[in-house]
XYZ file of C-alpha atoms in Angstrom:
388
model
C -244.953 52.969 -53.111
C -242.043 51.836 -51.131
C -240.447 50.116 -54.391
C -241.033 52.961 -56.568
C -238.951 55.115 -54.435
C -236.916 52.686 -53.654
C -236.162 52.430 -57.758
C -236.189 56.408 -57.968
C -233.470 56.859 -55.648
C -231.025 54.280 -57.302
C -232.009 56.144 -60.639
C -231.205 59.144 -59.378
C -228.064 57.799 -57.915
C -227.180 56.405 -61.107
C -227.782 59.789 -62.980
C -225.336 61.451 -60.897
C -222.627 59.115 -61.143
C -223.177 59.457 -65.054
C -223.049 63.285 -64.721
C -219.871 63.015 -62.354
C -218.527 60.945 -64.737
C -219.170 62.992 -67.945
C -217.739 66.169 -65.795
C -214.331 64.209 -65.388
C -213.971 62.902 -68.965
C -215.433 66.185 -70.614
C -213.734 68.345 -67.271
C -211.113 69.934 -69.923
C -214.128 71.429 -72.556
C -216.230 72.900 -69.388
C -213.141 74.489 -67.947
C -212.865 76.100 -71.508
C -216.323 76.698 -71.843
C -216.489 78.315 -68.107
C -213.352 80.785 -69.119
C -215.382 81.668 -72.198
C -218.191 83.239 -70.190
C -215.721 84.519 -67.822
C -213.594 86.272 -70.819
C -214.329 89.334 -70.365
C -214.939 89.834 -66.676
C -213.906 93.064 -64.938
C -211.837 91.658 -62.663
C -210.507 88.941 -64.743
C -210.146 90.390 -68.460
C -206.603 92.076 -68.306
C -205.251 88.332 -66.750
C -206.937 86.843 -68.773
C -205.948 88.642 -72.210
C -202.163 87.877 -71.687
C -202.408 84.017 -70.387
C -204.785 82.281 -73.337
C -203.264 79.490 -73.459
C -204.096 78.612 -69.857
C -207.799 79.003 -71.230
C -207.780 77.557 -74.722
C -206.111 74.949 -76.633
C -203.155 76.867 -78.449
C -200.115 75.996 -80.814
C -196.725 77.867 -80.107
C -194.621 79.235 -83.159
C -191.118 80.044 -83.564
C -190.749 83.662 -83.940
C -186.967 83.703 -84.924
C -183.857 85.638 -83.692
C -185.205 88.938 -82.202
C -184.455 91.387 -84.518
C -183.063 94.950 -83.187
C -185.800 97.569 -82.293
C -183.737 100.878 -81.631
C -184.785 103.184 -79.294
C -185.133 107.190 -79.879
C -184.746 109.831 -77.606
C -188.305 109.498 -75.445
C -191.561 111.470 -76.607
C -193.675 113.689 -75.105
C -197.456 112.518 -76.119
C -200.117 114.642 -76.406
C -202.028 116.454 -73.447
C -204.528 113.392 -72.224
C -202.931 110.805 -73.090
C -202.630 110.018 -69.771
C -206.557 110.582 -69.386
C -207.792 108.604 -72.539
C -204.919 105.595 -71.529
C -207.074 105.085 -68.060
C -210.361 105.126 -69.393
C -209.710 102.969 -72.314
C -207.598 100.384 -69.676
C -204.668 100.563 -71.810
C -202.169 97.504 -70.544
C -199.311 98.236 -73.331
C -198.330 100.938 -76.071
C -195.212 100.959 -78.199
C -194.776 103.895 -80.641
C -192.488 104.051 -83.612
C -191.040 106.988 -85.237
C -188.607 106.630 -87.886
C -188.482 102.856 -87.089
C -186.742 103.593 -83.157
C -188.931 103.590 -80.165
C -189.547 106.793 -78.827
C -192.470 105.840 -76.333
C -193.411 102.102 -74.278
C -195.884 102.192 -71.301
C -197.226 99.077 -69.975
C -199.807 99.362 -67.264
C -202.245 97.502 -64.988
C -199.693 95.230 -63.535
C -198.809 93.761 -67.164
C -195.266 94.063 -68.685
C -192.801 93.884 -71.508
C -192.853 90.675 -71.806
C -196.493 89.466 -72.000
C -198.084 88.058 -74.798
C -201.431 89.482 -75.342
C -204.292 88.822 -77.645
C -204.436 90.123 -80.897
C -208.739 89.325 -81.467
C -208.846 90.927 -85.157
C -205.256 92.420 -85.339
C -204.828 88.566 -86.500
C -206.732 89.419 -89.426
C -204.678 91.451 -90.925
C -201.527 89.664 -90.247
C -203.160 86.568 -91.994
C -203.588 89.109 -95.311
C -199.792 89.527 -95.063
C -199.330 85.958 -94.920
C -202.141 85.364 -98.151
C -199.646 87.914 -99.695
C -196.485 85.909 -100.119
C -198.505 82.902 -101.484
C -200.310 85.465 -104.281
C -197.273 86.207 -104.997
C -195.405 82.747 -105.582
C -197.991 81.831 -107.468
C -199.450 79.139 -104.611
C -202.620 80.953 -105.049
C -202.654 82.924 -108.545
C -206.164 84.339 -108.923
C -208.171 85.939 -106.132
C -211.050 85.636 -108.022
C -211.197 82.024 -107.918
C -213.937 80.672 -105.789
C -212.954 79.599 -102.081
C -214.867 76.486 -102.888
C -211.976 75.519 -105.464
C -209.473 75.146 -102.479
C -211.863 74.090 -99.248
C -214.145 72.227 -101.021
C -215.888 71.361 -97.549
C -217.347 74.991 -98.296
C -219.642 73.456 -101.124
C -223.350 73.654 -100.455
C -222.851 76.525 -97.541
C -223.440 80.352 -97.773
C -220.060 80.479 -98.844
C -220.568 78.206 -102.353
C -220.320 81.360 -105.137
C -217.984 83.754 -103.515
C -214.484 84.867 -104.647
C -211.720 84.424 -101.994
C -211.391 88.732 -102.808
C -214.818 89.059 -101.991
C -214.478 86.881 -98.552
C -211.352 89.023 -98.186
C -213.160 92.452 -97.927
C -215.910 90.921 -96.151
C -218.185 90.923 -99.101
C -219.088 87.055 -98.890
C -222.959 88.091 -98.468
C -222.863 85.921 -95.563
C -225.366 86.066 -92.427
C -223.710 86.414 -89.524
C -224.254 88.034 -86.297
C -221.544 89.858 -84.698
C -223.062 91.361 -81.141
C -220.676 90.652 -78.581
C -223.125 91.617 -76.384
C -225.739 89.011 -77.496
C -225.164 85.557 -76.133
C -226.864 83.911 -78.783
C -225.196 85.803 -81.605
C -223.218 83.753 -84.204
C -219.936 85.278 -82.871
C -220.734 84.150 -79.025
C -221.583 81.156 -80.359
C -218.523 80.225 -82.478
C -216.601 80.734 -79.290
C -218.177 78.423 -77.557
C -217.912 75.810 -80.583
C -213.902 76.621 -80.004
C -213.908 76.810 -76.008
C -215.788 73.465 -76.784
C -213.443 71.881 -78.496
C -215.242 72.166 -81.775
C -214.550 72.380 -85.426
C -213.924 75.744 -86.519
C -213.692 74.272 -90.378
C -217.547 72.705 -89.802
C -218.563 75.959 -87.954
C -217.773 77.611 -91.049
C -219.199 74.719 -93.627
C -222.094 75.167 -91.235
C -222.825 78.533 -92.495
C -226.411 78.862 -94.385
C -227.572 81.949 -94.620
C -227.029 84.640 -96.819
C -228.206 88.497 -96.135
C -227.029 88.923 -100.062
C -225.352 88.057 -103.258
C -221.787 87.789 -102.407
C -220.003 90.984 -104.106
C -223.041 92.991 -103.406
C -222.643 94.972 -100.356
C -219.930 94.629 -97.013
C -221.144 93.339 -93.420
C -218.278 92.533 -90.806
C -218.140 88.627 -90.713
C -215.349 87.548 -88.556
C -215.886 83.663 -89.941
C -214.814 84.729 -93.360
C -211.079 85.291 -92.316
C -211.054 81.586 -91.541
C -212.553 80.714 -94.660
C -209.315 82.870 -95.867
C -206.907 80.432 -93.552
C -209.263 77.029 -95.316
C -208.204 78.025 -98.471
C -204.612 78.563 -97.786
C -204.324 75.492 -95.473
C -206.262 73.949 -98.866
C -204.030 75.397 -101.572
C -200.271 74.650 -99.576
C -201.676 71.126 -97.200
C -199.983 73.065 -94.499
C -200.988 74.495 -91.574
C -201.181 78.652 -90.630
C -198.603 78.015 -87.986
C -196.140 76.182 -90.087
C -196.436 79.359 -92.632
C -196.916 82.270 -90.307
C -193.941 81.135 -88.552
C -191.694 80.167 -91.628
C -192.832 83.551 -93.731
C -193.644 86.449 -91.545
C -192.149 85.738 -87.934
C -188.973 84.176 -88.015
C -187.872 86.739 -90.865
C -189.600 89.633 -88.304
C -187.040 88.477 -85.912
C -189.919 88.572 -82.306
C -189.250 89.697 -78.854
C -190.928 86.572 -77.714
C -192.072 83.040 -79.637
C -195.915 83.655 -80.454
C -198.407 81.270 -80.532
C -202.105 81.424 -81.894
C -205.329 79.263 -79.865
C -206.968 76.406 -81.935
C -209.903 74.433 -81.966
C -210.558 71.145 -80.441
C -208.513 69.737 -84.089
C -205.384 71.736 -84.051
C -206.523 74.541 -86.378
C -205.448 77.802 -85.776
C -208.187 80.333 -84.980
C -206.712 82.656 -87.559
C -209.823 85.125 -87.560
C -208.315 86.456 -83.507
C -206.194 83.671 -81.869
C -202.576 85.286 -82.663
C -200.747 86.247 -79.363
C -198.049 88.451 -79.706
C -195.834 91.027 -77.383
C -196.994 94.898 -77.742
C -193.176 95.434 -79.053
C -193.737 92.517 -82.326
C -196.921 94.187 -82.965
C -195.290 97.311 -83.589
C -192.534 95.412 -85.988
C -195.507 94.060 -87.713
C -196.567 97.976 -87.971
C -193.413 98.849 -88.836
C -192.870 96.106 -91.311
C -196.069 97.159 -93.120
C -194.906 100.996 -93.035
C -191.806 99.977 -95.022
C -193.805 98.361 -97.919
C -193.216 95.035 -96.184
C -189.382 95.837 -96.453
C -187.433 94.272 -93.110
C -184.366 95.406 -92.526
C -183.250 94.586 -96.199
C -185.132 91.621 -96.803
C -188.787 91.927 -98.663
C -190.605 90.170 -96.483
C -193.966 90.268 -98.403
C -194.092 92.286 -101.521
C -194.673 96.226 -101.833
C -197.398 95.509 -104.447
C -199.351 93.209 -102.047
C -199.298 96.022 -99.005
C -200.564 98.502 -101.548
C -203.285 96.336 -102.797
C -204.307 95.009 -99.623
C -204.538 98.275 -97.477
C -206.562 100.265 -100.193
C -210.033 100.587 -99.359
C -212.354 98.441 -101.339
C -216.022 99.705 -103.226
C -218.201 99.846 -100.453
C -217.798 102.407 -97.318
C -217.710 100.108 -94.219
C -219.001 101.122 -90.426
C -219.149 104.289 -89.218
C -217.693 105.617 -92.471
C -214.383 103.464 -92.618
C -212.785 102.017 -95.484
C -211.846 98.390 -95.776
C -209.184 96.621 -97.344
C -207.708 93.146 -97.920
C -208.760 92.628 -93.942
C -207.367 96.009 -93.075
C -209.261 98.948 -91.885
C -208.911 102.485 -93.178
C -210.085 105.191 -90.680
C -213.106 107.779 -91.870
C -211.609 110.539 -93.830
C -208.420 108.367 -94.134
C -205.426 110.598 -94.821
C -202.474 109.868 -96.944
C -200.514 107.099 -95.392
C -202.805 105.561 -93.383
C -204.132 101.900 -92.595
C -205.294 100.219 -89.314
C -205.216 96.999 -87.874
C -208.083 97.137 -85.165
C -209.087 94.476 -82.670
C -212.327 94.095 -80.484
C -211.610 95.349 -76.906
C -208.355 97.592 -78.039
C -206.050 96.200 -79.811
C -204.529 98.045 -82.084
C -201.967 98.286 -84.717
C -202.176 102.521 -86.083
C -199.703 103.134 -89.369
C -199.488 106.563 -90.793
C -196.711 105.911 -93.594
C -196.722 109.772 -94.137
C -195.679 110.732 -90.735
C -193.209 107.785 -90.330
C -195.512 106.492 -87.457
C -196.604 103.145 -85.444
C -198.491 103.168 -82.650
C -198.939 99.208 -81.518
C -201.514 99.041 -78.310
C -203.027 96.371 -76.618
C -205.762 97.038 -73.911
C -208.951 95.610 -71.916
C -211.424 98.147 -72.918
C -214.840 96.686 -72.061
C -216.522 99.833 -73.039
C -214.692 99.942 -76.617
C -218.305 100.001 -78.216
C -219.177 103.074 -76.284
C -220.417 106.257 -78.749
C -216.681 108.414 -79.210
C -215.098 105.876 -78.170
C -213.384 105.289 -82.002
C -213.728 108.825 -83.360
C -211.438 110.106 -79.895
C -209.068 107.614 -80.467
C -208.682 108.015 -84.273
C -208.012 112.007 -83.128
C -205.165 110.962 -80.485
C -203.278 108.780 -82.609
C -203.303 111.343 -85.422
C -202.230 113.663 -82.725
C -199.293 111.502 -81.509
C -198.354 111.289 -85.425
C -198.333 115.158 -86.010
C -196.577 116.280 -82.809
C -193.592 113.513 -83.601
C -193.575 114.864 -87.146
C -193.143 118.312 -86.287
C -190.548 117.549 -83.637
């Protein structure tokens, strides 16, 4: 009895200097992984949502010569904006009227300066990016099937669908997207990328379809990189290389962005874009002015108006969706949205000559009203500055 012990303590020696072992080498993907469950943490989340790449792997971009931003005389905003700022944890806002600033707030100890996380404002600024490769002909036909360009797709959900259809989230792909579920497919692609993981075979990965692709719209936030595999396919670049070469540097940022990857250097293209409130008001802005930037045509007028007109089907909560941008219920002339998980937002209202860029760390963004208020204020802030 003695020996067996004897032989079950140096096992169980053994075992632990294999586990302290595989903690050292593999120390890097647990930190990761640890940060992942810690995201969104009350007391952590507004840190945490301007310093990413202290979390994640990550890829820096040159963002240009920063281009001028004018200011306007300051705004008055609507009563409660004060109110609805608080309770929605609001850390910057930059609004645009007539292309000057005429209102910047940053709160909660964060500033000017910070990058902050985009989550599915990068969407939409990969659809910009799709334009200018429509339009050179790099990618003619948007009805060809995302299989011709990342083949890797063969044999998944994703073998039949049109890169439009994966555009306007129409790829009849399974997926779940509960934030709130830690076994959902959305938790668990963030763990694949906390991991160090392949965000390419996440996506390959994919098997099951709720329908025919074309058929109906579910939110799938894996599609937009199934967008960035066929553009990586059709130019052998990376997003990066292109986002920085074709949309920032011409933008002319505040501050050099930079988007988190995978454990292989991809770009997580789907919500990994980290920008300053100000650049995500230039995007805004850019977008307003039918991708016009300061007198260079920075992605064509035909693109924006394609890509921000809602597609067949009505999408949640009685919102229209685009090329990967949103168009609010009841959408009035002029306007498109950019909208992120946890409030980010990018709010355009062409009509009014309005942008109102905002980043926050609103863990109760899902709450009922929560959309349907905001939605109301920003239209507010658009009417008062156009009557003014």
């Amino acid at each position: 009895m003695r020996k067996i012990f004897k032989r079950l303590g140096w096992g169980l020696v053994a075992l632990i200097l294999v586990l302290a072992a595989l903690a050292v080498w593999k120390r890097e993907e647990l930190t990761r992984l640890m940060a992942v469950n810690s995201l969104f943490a009350e007391d952590r989340i507004v840190e945490n949502f301007s310093h990413m790449d202290t979390l994640f792997l990550s890829r820096g971009m040159a963002g240009g010569t920063p281009s001028p931003l004018p200011e306007g005389p300051r705004a008055t905003l609507p009563e409660g904006f004060d109110a609805w700022a608080e309770a929605r944890h609001v850390t910057g806002i930059v609004v645009l009227h007539g292309g000057e600033i005429v209102y910047e707030d940053y709160r909660l100890g964060t500033a000017q300066g910070d990058p902050r996380i985009s989550w599915s404002v990068a969407k939409s600024a990969l659809s910009l990016l799709l334009g200018t490769l429509v339009a050179d002909g790099t990618i003619p036909d948007l009805d060809a099937p995302v299989t011709q360009y990342a083949p890797a797709l063969r044999q998944s959900a994703y073998d039949g669908a049109t890169i439009r259809q994966v555009l306007r989230m129409e790829s009849g792909v399974a997926f779940n997207e509960d934030y709130l579920d830690f076994w959902s497919d959305i938790n668990r692609m963030g763990r694949v990328l906390a991991l160090g993981g392949s965000m390419d075979g996440f996506a390959a990965g994919q098997s099951a379809r709720r329908s025919a692709p074309g058929s109906d719209w579910q939110y799938v936030s894996i599609d937009t990189h199934v967008i960035g595999m066929v553009i990586r396919g059709a130019t052998g670049r990376s997003i990066p290389d292109l986002m920085s070469e074709r949309i920032f540097q011409p933008l002319g940022l505040d501050r050099d962005p930079y988007y988190v990857t995978d454990g292989e250097g991809v770009a997580f293209v789907l919500g990994g874009l980290n920008l300053t409130t100000r650049d995500y008001a230039r995007i805004g802005q850019m977008v307003l002015q039918n991708g016009e930037w300061q007198g260079r045509q920075i992605v064509p007028a035909d693109w924006i108006a394609e890509s921000t007109a809602p597609g067949p089907f009505t999408a949640e909560s009685g919102t229209g969706y685009g090329y990967q941008w949103w168009l609010p219920p009841e959408a009035r002339a002029g306007e498109v949205w950019a909208r992120g998980v946890y409030g980010q937002e990018i709010w355009i209202d062409r009509t009014n000559d309005v942008v109102i860029a905002v980043n926050s760390a609103d863990r109760g963004f899902t709450a009922p009203g929560v959309m349907t208020e905001k939605i109301a204020l920003f239209r507010a802030i658009a009417d008062s500055l156009a009557a003014n």
